[in-house]
Short mmCIF file of C-alpha atoms in Angstrom, two decimals:
data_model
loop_
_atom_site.label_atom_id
_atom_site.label_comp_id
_atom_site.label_asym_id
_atom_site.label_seq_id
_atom_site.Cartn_x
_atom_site.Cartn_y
_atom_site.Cartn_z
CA UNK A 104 44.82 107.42 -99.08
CA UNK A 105 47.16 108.27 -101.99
CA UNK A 106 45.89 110.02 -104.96
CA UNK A 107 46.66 108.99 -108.53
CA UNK A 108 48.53 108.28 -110.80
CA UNK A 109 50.48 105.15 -108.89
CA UNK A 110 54.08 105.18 -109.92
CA UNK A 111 53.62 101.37 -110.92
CA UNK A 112 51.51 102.71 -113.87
CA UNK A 113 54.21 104.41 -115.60
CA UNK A 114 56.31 101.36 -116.41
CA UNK A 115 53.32 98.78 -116.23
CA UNK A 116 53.27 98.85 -120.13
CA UNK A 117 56.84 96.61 -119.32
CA UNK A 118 56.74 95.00 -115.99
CA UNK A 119 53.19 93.89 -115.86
CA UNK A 120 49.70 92.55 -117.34
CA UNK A 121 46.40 92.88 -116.45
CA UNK A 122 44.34 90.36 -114.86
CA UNK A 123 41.46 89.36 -112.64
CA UNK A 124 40.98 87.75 -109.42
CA UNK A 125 39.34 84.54 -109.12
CA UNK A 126 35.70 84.46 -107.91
CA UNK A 127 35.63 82.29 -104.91
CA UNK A 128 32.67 80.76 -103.18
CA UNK A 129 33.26 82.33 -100.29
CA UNK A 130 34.53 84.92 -98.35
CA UNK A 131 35.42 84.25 -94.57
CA UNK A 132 37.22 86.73 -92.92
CA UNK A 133 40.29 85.26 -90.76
CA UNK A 134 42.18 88.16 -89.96
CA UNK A 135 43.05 91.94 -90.24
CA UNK A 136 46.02 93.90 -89.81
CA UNK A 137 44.75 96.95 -87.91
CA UNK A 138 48.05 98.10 -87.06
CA UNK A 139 49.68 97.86 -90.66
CA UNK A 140 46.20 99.04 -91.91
CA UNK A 141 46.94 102.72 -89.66
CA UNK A 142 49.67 103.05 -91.46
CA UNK A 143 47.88 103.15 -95.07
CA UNK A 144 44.61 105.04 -94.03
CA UNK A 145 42.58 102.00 -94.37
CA UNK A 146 41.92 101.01 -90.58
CA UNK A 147 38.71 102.87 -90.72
CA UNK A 148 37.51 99.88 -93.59
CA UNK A 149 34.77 97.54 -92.05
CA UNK A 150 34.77 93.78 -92.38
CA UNK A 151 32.24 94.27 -95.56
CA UNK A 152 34.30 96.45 -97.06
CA UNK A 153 37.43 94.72 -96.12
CA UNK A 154 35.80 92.10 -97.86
CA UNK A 155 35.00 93.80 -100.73
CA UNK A 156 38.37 95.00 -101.51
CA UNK A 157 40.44 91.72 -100.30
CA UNK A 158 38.53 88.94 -101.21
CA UNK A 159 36.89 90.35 -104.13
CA UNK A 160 39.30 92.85 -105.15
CA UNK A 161 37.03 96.04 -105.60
CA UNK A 162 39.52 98.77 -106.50
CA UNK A 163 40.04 100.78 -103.94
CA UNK A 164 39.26 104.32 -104.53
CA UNK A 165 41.37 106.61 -106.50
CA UNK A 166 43.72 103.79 -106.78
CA UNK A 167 44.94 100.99 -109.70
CA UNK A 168 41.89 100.08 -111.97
CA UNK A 169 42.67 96.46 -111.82
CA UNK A 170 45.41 93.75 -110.58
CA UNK A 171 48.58 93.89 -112.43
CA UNK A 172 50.53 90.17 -112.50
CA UNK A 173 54.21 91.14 -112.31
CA UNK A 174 57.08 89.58 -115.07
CA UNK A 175 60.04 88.01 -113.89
CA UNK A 176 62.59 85.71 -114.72
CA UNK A 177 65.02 84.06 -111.80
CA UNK A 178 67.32 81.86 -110.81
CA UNK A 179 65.55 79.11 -108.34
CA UNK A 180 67.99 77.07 -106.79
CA UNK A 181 71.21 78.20 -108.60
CA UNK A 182 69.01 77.33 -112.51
CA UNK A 183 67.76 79.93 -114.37
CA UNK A 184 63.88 79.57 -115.22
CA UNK A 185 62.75 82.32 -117.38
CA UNK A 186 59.33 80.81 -117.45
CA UNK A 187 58.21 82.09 -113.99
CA UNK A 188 56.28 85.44 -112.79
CA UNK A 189 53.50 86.23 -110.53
CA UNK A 190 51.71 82.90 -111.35
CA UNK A 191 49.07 82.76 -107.92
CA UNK A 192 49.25 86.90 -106.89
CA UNK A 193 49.31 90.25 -108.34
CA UNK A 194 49.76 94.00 -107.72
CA UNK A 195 46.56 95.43 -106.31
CA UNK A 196 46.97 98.86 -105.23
CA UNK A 197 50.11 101.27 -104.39
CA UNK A 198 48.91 103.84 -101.22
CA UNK A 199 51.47 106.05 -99.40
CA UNK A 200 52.67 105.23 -95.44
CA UNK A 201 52.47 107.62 -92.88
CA UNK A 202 56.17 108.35 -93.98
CA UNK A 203 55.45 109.17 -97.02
CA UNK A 204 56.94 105.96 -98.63
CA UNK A 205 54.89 103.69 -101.37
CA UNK A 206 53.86 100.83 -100.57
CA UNK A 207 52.19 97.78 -102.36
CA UNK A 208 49.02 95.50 -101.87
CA UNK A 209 50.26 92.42 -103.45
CA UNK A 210 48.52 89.20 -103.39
CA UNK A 211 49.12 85.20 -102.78
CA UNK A 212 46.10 82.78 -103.71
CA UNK A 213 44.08 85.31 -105.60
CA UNK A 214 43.73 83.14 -108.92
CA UNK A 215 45.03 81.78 -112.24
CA UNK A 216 47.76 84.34 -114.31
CA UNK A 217 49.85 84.00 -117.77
CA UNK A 218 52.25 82.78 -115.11
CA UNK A 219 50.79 80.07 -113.34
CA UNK A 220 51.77 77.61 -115.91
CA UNK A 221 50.25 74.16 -114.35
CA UNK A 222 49.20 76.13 -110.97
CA UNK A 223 45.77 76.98 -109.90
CA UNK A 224 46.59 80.02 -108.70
CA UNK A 225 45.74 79.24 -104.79
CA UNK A 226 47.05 79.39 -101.58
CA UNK A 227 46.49 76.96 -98.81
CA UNK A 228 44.94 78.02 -95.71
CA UNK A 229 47.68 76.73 -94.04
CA UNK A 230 50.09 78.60 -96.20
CA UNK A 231 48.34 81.85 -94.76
CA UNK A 232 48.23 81.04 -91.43
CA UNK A 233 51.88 80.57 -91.23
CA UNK A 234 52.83 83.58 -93.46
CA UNK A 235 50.92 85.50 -90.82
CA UNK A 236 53.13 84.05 -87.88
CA UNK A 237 56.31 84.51 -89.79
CA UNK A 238 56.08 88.25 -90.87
CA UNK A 239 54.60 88.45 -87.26
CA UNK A 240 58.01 86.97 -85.45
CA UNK A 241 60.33 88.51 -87.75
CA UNK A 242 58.50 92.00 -87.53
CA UNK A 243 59.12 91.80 -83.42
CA UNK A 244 62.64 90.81 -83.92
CA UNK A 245 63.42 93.63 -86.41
CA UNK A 246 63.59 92.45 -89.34
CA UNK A 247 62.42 94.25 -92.16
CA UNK A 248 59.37 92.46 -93.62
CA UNK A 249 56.13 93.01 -95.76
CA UNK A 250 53.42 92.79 -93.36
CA UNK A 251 50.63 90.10 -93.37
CA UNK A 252 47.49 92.66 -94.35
CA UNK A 253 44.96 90.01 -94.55
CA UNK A 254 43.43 86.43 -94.59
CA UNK A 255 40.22 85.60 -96.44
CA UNK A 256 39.07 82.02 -96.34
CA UNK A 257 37.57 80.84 -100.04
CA UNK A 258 35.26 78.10 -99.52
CA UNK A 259 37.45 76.05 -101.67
CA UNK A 260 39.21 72.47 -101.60
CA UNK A 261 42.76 72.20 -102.94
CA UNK A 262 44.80 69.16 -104.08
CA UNK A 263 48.37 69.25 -103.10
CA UNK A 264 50.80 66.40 -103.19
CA UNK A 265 52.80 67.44 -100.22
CA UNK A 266 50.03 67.98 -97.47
CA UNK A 267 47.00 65.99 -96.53
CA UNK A 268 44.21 66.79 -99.14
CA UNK A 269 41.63 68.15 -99.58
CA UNK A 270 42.66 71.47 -97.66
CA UNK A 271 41.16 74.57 -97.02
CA UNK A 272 42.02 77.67 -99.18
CA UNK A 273 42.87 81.12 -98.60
CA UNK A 274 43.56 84.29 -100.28
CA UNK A 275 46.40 86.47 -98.55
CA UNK A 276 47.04 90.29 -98.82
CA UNK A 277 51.04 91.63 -98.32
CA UNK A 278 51.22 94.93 -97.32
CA UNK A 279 55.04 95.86 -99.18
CA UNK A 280 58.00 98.44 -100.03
CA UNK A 281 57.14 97.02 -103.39
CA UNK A 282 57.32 93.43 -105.41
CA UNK A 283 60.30 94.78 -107.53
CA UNK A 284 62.97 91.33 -107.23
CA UNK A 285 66.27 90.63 -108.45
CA UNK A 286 64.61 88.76 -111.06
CA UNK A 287 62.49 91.49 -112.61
CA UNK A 288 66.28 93.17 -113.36
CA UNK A 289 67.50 89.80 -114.73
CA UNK A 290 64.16 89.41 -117.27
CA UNK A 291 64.71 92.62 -118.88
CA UNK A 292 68.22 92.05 -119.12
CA UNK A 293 67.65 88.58 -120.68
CA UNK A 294 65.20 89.61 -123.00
CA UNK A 295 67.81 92.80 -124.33
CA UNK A 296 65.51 95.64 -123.05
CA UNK A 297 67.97 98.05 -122.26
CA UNK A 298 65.94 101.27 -122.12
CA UNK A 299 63.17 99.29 -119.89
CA UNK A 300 65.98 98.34 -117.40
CA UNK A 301 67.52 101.62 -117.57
CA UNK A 302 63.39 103.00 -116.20
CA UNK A 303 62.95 100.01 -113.83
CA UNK A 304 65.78 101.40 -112.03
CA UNK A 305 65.71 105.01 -111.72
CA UNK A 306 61.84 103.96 -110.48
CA UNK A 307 62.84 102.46 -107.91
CA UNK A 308 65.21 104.98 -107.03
CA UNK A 309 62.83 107.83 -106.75
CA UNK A 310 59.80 105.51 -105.83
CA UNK A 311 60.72 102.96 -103.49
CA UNK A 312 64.28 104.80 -102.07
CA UNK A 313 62.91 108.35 -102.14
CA UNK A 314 66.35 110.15 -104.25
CA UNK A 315 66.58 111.89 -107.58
CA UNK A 316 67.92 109.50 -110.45
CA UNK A 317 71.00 110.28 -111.81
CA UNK A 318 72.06 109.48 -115.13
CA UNK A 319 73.65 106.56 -114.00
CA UNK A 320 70.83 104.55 -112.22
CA UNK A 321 72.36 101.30 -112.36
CA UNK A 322 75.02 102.27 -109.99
CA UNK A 323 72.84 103.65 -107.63
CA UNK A 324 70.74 100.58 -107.75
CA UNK A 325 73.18 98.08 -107.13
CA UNK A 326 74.75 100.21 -104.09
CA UNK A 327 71.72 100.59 -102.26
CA UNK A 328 71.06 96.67 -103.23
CA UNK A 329 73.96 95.23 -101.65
CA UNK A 330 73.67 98.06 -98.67
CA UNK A 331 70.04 96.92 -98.21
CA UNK A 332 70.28 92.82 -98.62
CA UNK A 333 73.51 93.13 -96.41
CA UNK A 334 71.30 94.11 -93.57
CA UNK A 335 68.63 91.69 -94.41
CA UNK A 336 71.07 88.69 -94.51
CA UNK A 337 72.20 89.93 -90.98
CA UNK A 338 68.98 89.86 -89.86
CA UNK A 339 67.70 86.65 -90.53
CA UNK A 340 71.00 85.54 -88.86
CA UNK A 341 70.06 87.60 -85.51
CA UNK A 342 66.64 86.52 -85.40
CA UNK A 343 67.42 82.85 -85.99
CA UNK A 344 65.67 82.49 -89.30
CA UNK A 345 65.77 80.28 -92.09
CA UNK A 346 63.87 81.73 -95.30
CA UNK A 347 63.82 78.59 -96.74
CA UNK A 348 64.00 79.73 -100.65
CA UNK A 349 66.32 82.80 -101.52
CA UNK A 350 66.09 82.44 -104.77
CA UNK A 351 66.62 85.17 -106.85
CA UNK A 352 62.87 86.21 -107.56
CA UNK A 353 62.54 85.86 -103.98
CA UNK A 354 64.98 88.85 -103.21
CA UNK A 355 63.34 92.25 -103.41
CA UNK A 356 65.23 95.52 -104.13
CA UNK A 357 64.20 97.22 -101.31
CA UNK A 358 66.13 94.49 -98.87
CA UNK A 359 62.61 93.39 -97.36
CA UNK A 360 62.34 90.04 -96.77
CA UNK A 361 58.68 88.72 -98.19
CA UNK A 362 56.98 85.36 -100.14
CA UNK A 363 57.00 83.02 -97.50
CA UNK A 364 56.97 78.91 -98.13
CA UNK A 365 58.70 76.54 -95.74
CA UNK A 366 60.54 79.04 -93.44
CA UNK A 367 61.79 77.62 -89.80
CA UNK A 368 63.41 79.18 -86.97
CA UNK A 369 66.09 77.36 -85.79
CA UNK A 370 65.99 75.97 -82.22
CA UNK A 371 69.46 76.00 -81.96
CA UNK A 372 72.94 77.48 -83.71
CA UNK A 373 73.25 75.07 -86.18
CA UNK A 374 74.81 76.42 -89.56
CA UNK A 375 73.16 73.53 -91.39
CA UNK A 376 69.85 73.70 -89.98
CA UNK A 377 67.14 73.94 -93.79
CA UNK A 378 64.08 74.79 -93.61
CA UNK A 379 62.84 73.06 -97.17
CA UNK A 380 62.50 69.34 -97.19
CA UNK A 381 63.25 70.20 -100.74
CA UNK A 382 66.72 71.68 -100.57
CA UNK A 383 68.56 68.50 -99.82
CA UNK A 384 72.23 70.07 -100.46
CA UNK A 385 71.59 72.67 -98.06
CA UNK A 386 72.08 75.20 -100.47
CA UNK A 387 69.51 77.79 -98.61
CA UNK A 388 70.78 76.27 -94.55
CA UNK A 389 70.52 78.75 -91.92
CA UNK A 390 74.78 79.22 -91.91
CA UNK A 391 74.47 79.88 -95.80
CA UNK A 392 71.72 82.58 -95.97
CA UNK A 393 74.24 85.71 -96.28
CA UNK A 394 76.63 83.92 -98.96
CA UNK A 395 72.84 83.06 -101.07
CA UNK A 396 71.99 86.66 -100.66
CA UNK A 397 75.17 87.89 -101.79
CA UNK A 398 75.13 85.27 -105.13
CA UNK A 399 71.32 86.60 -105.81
CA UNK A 400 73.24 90.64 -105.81
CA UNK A 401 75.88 88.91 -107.91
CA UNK A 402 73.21 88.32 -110.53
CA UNK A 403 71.47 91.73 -110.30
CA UNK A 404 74.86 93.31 -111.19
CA UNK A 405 75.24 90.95 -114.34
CA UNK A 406 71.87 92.22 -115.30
CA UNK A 407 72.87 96.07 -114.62
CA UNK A 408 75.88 95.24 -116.89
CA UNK A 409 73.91 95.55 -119.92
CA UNK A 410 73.41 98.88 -119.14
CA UNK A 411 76.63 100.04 -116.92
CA UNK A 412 80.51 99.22 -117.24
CA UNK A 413 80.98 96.14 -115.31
CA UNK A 414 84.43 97.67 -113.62
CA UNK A 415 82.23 100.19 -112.12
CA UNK A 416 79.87 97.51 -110.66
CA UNK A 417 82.39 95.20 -109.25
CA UNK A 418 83.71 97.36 -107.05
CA UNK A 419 80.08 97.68 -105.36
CA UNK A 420 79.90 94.19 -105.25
CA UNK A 421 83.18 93.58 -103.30
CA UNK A 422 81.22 95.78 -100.22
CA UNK A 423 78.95 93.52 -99.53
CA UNK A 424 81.43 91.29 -96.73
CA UNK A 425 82.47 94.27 -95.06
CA UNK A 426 78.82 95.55 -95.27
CA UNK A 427 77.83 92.43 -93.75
CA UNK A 428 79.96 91.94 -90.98
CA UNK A 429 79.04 95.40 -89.73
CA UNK A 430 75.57 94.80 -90.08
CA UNK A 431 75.55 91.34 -88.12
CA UNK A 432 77.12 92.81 -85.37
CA UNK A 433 74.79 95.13 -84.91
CA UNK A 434 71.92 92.94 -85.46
CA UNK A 435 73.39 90.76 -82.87
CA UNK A 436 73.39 93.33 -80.43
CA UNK A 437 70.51 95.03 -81.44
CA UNK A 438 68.71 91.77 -80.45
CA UNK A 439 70.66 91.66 -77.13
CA UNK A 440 69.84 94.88 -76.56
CA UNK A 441 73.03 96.88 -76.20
CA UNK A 442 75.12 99.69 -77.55
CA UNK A 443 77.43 99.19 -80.07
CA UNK A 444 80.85 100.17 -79.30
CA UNK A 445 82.12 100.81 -82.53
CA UNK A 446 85.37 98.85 -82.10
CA UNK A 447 86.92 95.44 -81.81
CA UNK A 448 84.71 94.43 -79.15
CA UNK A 449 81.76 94.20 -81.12
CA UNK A 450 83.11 91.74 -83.39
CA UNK A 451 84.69 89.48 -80.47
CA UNK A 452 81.57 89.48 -78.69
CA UNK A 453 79.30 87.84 -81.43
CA UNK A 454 82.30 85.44 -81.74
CA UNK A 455 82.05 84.44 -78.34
CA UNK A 456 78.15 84.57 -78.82
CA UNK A 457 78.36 82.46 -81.63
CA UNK A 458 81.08 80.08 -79.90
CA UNK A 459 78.40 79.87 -76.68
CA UNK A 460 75.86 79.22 -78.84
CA UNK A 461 77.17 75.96 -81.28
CA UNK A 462 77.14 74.02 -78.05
CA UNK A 463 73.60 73.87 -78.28
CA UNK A 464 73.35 73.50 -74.83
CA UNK A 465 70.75 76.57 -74.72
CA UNK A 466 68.62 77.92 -77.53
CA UNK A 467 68.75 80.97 -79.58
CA UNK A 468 65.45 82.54 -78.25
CA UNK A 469 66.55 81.39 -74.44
CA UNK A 470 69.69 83.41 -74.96
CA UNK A 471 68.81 86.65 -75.92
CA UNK A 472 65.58 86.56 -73.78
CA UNK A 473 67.83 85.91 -70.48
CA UNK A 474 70.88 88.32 -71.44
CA UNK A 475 68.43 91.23 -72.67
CA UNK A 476 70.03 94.67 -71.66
CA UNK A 477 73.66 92.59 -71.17
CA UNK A 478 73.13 91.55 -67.81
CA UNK A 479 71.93 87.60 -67.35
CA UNK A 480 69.07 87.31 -65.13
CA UNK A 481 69.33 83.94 -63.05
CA UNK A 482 67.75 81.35 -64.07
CA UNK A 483 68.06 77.15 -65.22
CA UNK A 484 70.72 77.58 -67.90
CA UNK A 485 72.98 79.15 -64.99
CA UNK A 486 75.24 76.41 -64.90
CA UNK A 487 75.45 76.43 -68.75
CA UNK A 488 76.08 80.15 -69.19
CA UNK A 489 78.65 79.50 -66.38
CA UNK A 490 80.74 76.55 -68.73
CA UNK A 491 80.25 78.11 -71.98
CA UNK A 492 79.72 81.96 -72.02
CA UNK A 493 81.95 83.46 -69.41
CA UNK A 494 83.53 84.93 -72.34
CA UNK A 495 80.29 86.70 -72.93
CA UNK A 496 79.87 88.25 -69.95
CA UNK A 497 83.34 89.70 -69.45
CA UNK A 498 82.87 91.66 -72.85
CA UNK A 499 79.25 92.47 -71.94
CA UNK A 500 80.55 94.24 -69.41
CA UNK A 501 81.81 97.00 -71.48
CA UNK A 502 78.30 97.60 -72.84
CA UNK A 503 75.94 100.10 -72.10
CA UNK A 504 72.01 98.79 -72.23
CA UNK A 505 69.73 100.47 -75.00
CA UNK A 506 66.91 98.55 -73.48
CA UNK A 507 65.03 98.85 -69.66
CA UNK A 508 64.09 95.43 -69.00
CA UNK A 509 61.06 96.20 -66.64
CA UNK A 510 58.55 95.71 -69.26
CA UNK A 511 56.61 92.57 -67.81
CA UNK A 512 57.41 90.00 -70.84
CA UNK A 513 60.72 89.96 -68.86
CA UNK A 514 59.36 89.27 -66.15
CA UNK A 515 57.49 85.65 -68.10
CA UNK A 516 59.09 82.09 -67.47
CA UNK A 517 59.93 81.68 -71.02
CA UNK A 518 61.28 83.65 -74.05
CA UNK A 519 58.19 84.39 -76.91
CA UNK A 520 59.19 81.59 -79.89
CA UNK A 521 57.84 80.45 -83.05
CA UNK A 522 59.36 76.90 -83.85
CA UNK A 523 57.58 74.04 -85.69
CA UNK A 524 55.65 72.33 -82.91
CA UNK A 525 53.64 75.50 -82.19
CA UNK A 526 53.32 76.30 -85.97
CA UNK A 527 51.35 72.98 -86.35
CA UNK A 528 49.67 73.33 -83.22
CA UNK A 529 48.50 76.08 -84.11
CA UNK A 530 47.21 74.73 -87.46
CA UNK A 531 45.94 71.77 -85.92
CA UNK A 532 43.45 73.81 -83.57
CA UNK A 533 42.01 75.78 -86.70
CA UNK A 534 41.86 72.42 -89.22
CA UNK A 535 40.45 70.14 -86.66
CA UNK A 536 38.40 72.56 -84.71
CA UNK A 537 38.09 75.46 -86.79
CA UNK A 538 39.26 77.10 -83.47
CA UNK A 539 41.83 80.22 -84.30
CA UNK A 540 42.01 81.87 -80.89
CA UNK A 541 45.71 79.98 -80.27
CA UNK A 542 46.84 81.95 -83.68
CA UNK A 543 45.13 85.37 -82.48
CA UNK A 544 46.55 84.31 -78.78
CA UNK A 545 50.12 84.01 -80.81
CA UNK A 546 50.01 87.26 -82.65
CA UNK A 547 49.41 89.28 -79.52
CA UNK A 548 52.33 87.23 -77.79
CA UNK A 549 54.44 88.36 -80.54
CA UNK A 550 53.81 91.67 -80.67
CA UNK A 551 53.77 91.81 -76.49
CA UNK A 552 57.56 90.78 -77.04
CA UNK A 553 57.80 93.10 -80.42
CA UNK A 554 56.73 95.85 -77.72
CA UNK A 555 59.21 95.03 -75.20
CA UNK A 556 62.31 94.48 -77.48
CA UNK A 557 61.60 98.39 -78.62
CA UNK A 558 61.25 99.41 -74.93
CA UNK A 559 64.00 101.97 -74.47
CA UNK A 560 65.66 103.97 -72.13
#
């Protein structure tokens, strides 16, 4: 476990206030991250203590003395709202990863904050249960994401106008390479706090990206920004994910993805395929998600140019297609399991990938699961791989494998998914019957596949 002081506490005087957890009725525990828990030291926690620290937020030793609720402004569906901030979560603790990185305990549920406006501060069960599944998935598909810590059921019944009510209520833990976002940048900026934004970034520089500040921090920033979100926009593309809300206090410095409301996985390519009932011009679709992304960096730079001459930031900027494209094509064949080549193979094979999949004849997950390594294994889509990706396999037969495909998921009938009908069954099971052993089933399925997607030569 880390010793103090936690960097967060040298720039909490700006970024943060102090608050308290609600006190909830109960305390059920639901689940518990061993495996992201290794990684922090605290594995070795039992369920009391677990308890103790997650659903009634005990400090944990040698750590922060209390929650800190995080400021930010943002821009939530192309409007600017300064009136938002952690209004439901907070900052818990900061502990160092077994490399050496900081990390965050954040919350989601955990009670009322100066932000919460006309919130209660809580989190459905529901809402829990499918954050779990989604960090899950898009952990096995390798995408960078804050990991689902822990689940604590609160003995409480929520109102809410989109769901059948009264439902059951939760308290979350994130395990994450920090809760700095786009919009903590774009609050200091707004408010005219130069030397504050001028701190926030060289922290994260030497706290969350692990370099020296120079005396030009802004730069630095926005570079690794756009190097970082690049990649992230990739991956949700490679992994067939649909965030749902990238706005701009959604978008975290570090380029993990994290705070997750209606995400979807597509079934199929379909560039217009949204995962909010509540975006109804598409503006976050599945086809859009890098061109958000890169508007959200586009904002972070207007911040930084209250601090740093805007024809040194543009330039930045204008990497982030390039950046992109290189990073999709690697996703993409990261996912099927390949070598890069390095050439202009690379980019005509996820055209023809692409161009195989907007048939929709097969899905995304079907795909990749029966062309893993680059060599299709035979199977009921034969016919359709035949008529629509014979493209695919000519170029695929310039690629080396990075993956052995003898691990025994290959082996299954069907690919490992996480698509709606599942999500709800899952739900269903725990709401009707209080039985969660399909969601404890589904995280071992997941990270069965997560296993065999890293299996390597």
């Amino acid at each position: 476990m880390a010793s103090p002081p936690q960097p967060i506490s040298g720039i909490a005087d700006f970024l943060a206030d102090p608050v308290e957890s609600a006190d909830f009725p109960q305390t059920i525990l639901r689940f518990r991250n061993d495996r992201a828990a290794v990684s922090v030291g605290l594995d070795g926690l039992t369920d009391d203590q677990w308890i103790a620290h997650f659903g009634r937020f005990q400090p944990l030793p040698e750590n922060l003395p209390g929650p800190l609720a995080l400021r930010y402004h943002g821009h939530q569906f192309r409007s600017y709202n300064p009136d938002i901030g952690d209004g439901r979560g907070f900052t818990f603790a900061q502990l160092k990863d077994d490399k050496g990185r900081w990390l965050d305990l954040g919350t989601k549920g955990s009670g009322t904050t100066p932000y919460s406006r006309f919130g209660d501060g809580r989190l459905t069960l529901k809402g829990g249960v499918r954050e779990i599944l989604a960090t899950e998935m898009l952990e096995a598909l390798g995408v960078n994401t804050s990991k689902s810590f822990s689940l604590i059921e609160t003995g409480e019944a929520l109102q809410r106008n989109d769901e059948p009510s009264p439902t059951r209520a939760a308290v979350l833990v994130r395990l994450s390479h920090g809760h700095i976002r786009i919009g903590s940048f774009q609050r200091l900026a707004m408010l005219g706090q130069t030397e504050e934004l001028n701190r926030l970034a060289a922290y994260v520089i030497e706290h969350l990206y692990g370099e020296t500040p120079s005396d030009q921090p802004a730069l630095r920033l926005l570079e690794q920004v756009v190097q970082r979100t690049a990649r992230l926009a990739a991956s949700y593309m490679a992994a067939g994910f649909v965030h749902g809300v990238l706005n701009s206090d959604n978008i975290n410095v570090t380029g993990e993805s994290f705070d997750y409301g209606p995400w979807r996985f597509t079934p199929f390519w379909d560039p217009e395929f949204t995962a909010a009932y509540f975006d109804h011009h598409g503006l976050y679709a599945f086809g859009r998600q890098p061109q958000a992304i890169h508007w959200d960096v586009v904002q972070l730079a207007i911040a930084l140019s209250k601090v740093a001459d805007i024809e040194a930031l543009a330039p930045i900027l204008d990497t982030f297609p390039q950046l992109y494209e290189a990073a999709y094509a690697n996703a993409m064949l990261a996912r099927l399991g390949v070598s890069p080549r390095g050439d202009e193979d690379d980019l005509a094979l996820v055209q023809a990938i692409e161009a195989g999949l907007a048939t929709r004849t097969v899905g995304i997950d079907r795909f990749f699961f029966d062309w893993s390594g680059g060599r299709r294994r035979p199977g009921p889509y034969d016919r359709t791989y035949a008529e629509h990706f014979g493209a695919v396999e000519a170029l695929l037969a310039r690629y080396d494998p990075i993956r052995m495909t003898d691990h025994p998921y290959w082996a299954d009938a069907e690919p490992c998914s996480m698509h709606i009908e599942e999500v709800e069954a899952i739900w269903s099971a725990i709401d009707e019957k209080d039985d969660w052993t399909p969601l404890h089933a589904k995280v071992a399925a997941i990270r069965r596949m997560g296993e065999a997607h890293r299996w390597a030569n």
